[in-house]
mmCIF file of N, CA and C in Angstrom:
data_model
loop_
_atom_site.group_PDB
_atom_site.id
_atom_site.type_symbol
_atom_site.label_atom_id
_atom_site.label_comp_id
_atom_site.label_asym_id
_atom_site.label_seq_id
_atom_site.Cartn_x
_atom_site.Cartn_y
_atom_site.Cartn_z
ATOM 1 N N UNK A 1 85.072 93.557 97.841
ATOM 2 C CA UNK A 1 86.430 93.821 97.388
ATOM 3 C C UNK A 1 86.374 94.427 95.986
ATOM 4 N N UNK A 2 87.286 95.487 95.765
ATOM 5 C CA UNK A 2 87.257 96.186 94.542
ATOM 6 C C UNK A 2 87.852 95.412 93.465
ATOM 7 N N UNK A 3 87.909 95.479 92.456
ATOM 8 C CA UNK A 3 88.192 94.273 91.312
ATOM 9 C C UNK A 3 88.840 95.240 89.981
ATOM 10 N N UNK A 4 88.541 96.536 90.250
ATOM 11 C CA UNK A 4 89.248 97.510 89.153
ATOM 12 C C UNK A 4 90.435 97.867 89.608
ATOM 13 N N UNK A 5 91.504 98.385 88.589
ATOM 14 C CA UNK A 5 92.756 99.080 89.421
ATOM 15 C C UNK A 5 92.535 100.652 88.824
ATOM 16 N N UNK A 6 93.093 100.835 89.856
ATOM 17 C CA UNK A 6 93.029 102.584 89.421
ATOM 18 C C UNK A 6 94.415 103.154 88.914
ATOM 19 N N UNK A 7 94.493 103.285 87.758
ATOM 20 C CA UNK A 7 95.892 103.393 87.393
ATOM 21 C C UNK A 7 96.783 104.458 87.291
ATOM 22 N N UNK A 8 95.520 105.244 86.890
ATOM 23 C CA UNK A 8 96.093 106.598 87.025
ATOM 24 C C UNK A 8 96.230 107.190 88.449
ATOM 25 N N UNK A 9 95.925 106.780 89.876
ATOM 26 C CA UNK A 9 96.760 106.650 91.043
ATOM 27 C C UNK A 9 97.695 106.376 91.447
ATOM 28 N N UNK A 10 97.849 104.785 90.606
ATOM 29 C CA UNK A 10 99.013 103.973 90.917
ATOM 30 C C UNK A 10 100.265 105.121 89.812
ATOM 31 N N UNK A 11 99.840 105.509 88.894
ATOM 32 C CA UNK A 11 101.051 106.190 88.056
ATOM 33 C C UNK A 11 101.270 107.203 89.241
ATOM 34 N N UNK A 12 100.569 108.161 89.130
ATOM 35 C CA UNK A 12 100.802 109.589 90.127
ATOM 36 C C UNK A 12 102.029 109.086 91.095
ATOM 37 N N UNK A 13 101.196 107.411 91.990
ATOM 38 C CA UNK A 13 102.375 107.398 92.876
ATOM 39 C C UNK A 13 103.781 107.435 92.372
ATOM 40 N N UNK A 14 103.788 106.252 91.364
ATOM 41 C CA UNK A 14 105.122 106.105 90.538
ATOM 42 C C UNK A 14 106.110 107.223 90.203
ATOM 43 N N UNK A 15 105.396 108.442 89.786
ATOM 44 C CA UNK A 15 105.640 109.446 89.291
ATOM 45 C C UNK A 15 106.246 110.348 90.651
ATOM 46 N N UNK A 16 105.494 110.139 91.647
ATOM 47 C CA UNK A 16 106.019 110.825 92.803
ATOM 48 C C UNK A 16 107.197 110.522 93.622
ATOM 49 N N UNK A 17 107.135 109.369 93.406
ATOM 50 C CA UNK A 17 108.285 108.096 94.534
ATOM 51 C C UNK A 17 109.504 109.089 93.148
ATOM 52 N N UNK A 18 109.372 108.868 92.355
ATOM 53 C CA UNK A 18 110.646 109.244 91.093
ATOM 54 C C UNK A 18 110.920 110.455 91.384
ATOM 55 N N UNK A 19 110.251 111.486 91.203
ATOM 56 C CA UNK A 19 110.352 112.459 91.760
ATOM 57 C C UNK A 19 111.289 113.001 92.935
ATOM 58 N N UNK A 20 110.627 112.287 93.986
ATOM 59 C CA UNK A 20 111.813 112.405 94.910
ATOM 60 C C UNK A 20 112.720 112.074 95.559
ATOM 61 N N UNK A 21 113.287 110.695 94.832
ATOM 62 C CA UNK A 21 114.083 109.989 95.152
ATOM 63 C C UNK A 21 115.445 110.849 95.036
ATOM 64 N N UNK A 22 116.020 111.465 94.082
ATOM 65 C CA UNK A 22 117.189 112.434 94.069
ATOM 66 C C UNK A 22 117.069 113.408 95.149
ATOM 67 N N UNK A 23 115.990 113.705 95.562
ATOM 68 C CA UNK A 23 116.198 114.808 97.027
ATOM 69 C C UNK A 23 116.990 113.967 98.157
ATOM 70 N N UNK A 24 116.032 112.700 98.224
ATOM 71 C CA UNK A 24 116.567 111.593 99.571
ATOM 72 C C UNK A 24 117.667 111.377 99.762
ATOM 73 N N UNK A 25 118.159 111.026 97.996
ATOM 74 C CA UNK A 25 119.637 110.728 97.831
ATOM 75 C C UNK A 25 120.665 111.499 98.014
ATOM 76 N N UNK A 26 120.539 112.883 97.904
ATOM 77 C CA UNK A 26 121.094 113.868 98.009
ATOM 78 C C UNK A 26 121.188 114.003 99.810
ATOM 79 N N UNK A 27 120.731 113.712 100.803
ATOM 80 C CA UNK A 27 120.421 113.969 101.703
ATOM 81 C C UNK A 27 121.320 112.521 102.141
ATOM 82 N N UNK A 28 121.142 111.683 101.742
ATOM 83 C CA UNK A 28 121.570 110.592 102.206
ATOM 84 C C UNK A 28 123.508 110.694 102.112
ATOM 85 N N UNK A 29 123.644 111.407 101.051
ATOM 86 C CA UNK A 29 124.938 111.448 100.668
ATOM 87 C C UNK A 29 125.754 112.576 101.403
ATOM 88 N N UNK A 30 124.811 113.987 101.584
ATOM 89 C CA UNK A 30 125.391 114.857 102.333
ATOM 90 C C UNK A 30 125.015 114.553 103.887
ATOM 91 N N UNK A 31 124.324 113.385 104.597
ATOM 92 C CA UNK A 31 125.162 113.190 105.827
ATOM 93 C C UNK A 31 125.836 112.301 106.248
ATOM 94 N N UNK A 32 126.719 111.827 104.937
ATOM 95 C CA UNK A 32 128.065 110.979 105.172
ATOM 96 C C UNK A 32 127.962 109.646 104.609
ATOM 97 N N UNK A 33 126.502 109.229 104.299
ATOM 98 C CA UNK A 33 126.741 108.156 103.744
ATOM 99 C C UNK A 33 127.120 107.660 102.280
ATOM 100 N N UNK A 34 127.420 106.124 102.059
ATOM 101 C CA UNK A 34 128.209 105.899 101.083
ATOM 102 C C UNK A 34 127.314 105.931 99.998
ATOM 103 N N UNK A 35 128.059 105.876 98.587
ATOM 104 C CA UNK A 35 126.912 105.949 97.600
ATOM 105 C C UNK A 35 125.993 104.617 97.681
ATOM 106 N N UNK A 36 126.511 103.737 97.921
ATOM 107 C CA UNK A 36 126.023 102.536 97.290
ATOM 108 C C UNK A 36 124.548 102.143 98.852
ATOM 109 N N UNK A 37 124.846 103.256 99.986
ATOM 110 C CA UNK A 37 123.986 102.600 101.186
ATOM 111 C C UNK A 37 122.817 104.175 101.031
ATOM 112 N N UNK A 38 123.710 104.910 100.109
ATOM 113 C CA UNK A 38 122.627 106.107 100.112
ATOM 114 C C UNK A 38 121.290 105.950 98.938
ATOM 115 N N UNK A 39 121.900 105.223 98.039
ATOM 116 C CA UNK A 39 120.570 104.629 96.630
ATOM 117 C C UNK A 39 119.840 103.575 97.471
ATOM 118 N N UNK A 40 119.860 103.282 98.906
ATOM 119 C CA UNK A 40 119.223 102.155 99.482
ATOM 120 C C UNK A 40 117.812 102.712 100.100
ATOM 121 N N UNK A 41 118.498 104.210 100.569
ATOM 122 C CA UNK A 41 117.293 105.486 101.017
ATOM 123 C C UNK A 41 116.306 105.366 100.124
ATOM 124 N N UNK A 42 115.965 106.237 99.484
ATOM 125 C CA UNK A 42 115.043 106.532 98.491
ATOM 126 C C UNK A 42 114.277 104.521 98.128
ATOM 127 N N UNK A 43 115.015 103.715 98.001
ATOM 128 C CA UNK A 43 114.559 102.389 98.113
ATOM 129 C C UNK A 43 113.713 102.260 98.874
ATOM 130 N N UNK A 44 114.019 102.523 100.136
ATOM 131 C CA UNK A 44 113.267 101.808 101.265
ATOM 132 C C UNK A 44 112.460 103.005 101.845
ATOM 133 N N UNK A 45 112.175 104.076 101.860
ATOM 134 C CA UNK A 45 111.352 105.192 101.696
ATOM 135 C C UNK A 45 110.243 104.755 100.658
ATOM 136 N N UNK A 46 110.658 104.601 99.188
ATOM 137 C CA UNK A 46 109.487 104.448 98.593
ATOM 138 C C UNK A 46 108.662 102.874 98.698
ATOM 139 N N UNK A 47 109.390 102.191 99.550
ATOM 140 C CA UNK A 47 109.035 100.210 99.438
ATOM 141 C C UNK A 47 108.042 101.014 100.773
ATOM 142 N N UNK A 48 108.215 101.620 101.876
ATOM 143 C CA UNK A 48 107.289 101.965 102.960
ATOM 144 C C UNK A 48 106.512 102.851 102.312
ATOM 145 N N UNK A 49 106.458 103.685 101.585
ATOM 146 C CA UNK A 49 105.108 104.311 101.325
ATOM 147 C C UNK A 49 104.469 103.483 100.017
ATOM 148 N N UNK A 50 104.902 102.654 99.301
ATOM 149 C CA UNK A 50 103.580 101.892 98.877
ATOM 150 C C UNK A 50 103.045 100.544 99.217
ATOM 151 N N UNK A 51 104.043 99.796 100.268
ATOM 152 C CA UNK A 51 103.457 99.240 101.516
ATOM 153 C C UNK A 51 102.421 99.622 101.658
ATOM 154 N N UNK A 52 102.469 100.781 102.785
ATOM 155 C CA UNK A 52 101.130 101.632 103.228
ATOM 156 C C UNK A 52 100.285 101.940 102.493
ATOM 157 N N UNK A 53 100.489 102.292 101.452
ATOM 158 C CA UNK A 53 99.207 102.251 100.449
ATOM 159 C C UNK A 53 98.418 100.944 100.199
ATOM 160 N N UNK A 54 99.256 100.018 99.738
ATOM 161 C CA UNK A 54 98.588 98.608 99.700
ATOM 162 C C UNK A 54 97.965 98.538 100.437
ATOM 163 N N UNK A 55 98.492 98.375 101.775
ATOM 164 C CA UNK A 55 98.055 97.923 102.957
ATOM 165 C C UNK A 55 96.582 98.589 103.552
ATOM 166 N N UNK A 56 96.723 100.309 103.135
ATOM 167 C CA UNK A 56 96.242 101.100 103.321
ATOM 168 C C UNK A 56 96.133 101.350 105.260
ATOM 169 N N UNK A 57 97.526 101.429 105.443
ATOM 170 C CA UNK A 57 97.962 101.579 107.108
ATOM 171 C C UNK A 57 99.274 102.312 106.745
ATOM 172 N N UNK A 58 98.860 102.809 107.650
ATOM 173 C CA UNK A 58 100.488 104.094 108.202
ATOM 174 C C UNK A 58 100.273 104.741 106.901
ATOM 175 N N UNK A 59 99.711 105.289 105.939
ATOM 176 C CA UNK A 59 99.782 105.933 105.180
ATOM 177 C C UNK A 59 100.612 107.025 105.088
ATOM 178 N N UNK A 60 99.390 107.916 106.038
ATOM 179 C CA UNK A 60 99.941 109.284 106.730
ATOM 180 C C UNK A 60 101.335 109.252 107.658
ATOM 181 N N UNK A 61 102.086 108.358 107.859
ATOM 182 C CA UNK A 61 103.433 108.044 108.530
ATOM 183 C C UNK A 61 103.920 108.298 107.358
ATOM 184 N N UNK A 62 103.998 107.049 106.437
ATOM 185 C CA UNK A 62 105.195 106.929 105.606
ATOM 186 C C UNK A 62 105.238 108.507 104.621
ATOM 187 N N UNK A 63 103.896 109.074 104.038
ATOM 188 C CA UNK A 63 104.153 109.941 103.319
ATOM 189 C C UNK A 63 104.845 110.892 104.289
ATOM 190 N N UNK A 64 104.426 111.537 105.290
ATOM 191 C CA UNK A 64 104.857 112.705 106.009
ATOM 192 C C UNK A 64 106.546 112.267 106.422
ATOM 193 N N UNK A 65 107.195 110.904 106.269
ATOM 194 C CA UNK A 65 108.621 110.486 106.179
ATOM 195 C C UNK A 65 109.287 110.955 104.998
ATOM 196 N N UNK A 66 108.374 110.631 103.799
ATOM 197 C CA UNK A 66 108.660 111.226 102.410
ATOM 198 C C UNK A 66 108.888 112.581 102.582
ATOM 199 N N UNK A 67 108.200 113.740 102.837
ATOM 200 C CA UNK A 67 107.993 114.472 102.748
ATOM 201 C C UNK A 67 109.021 115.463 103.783
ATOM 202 N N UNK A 68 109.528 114.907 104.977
ATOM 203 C CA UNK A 68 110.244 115.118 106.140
ATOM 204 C C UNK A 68 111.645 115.464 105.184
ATOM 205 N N UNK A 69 111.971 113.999 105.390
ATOM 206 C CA UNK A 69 113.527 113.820 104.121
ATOM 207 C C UNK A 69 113.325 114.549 103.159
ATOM 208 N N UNK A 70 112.221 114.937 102.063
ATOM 209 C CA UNK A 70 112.609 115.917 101.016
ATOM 210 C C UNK A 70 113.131 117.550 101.065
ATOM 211 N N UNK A 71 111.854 117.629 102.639
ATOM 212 C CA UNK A 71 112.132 118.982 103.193
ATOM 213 C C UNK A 71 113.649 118.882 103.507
ATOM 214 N N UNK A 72 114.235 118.193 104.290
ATOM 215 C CA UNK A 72 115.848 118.399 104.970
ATOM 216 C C UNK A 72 116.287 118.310 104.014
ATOM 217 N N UNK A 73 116.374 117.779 102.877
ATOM 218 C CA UNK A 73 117.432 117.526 101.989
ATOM 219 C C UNK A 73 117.676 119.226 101.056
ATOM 220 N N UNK A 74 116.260 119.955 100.788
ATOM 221 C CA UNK A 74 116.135 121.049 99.921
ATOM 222 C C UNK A 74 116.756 122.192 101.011
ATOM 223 N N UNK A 75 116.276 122.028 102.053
ATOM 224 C CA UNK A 75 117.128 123.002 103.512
ATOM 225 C C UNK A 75 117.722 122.842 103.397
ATOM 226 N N UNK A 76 118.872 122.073 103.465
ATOM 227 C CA UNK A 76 120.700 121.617 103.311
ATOM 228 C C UNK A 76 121.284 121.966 102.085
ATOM 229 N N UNK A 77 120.569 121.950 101.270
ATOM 230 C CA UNK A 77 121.104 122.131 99.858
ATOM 231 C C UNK A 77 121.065 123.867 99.710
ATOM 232 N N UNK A 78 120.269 124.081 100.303
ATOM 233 C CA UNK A 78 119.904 125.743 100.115
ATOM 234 C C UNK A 78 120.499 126.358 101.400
ATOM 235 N N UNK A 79 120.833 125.737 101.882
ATOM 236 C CA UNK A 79 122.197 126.466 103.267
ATOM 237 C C UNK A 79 120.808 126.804 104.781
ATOM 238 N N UNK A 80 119.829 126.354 104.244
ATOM 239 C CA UNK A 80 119.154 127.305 105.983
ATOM 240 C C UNK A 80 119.144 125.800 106.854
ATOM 241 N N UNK A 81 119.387 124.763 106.602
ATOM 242 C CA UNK A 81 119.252 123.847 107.306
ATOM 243 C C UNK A 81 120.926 123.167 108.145
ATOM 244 N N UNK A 82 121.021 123.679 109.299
ATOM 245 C CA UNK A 82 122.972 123.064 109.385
ATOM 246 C C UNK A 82 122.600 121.416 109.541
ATOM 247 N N UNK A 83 124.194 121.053 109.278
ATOM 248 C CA UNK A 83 124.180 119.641 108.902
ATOM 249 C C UNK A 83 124.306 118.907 110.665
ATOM 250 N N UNK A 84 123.721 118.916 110.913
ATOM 251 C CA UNK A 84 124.454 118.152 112.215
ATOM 252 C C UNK A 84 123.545 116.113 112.480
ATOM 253 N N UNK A 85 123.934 116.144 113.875
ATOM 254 C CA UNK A 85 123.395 114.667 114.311
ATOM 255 C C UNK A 85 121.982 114.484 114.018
ATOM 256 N N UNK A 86 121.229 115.279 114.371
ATOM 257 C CA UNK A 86 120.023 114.886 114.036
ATOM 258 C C UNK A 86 119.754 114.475 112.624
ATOM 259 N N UNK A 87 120.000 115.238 111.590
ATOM 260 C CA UNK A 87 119.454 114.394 110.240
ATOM 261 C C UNK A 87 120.339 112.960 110.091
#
């Protein structure tokens, strides 16, 4: 078992989850939801991708979820993505 922390990983993540939490939110808000259930997104997006890191399982799930939601949210915002049921 490893006994060092790697910190400057653990920042990057920090730095990343921050990063894109305003895309999520933005996404969360333009498909109808309320403010207060849309700051819950970006919550529970970033609580599953450093889960998976801990855990070091579903990694590649949770980021490519991250990464899913940031894409739809920058499409919608930039008009090539229409808003419908699926997001």
């Amino acid at each position: 078992m490893r006994t060092t922390r790697d910190y400057l990983k653990w920042g990057a993540v920090a730095c990343a989850l921050v990063a894109t939490a305003s895309a999520e939110y933005a996404l969360a808000r333009a498909i109808g939801m309320n403010e207060w259930v849309a700051i819950a997104v970006p919550g529970a997006l970033d609580a599953y991708v450093l889960r998976a890191l801990r855990a070091h399982r579903e990694v590649l799930t949770s980021v490519l979820a991250m990464v899913g939601v940031n894409a739809a949210s920058h499409l919608v915002s930039a008009g090539v993505l229409a808003m419908d049921w699926r997001l």
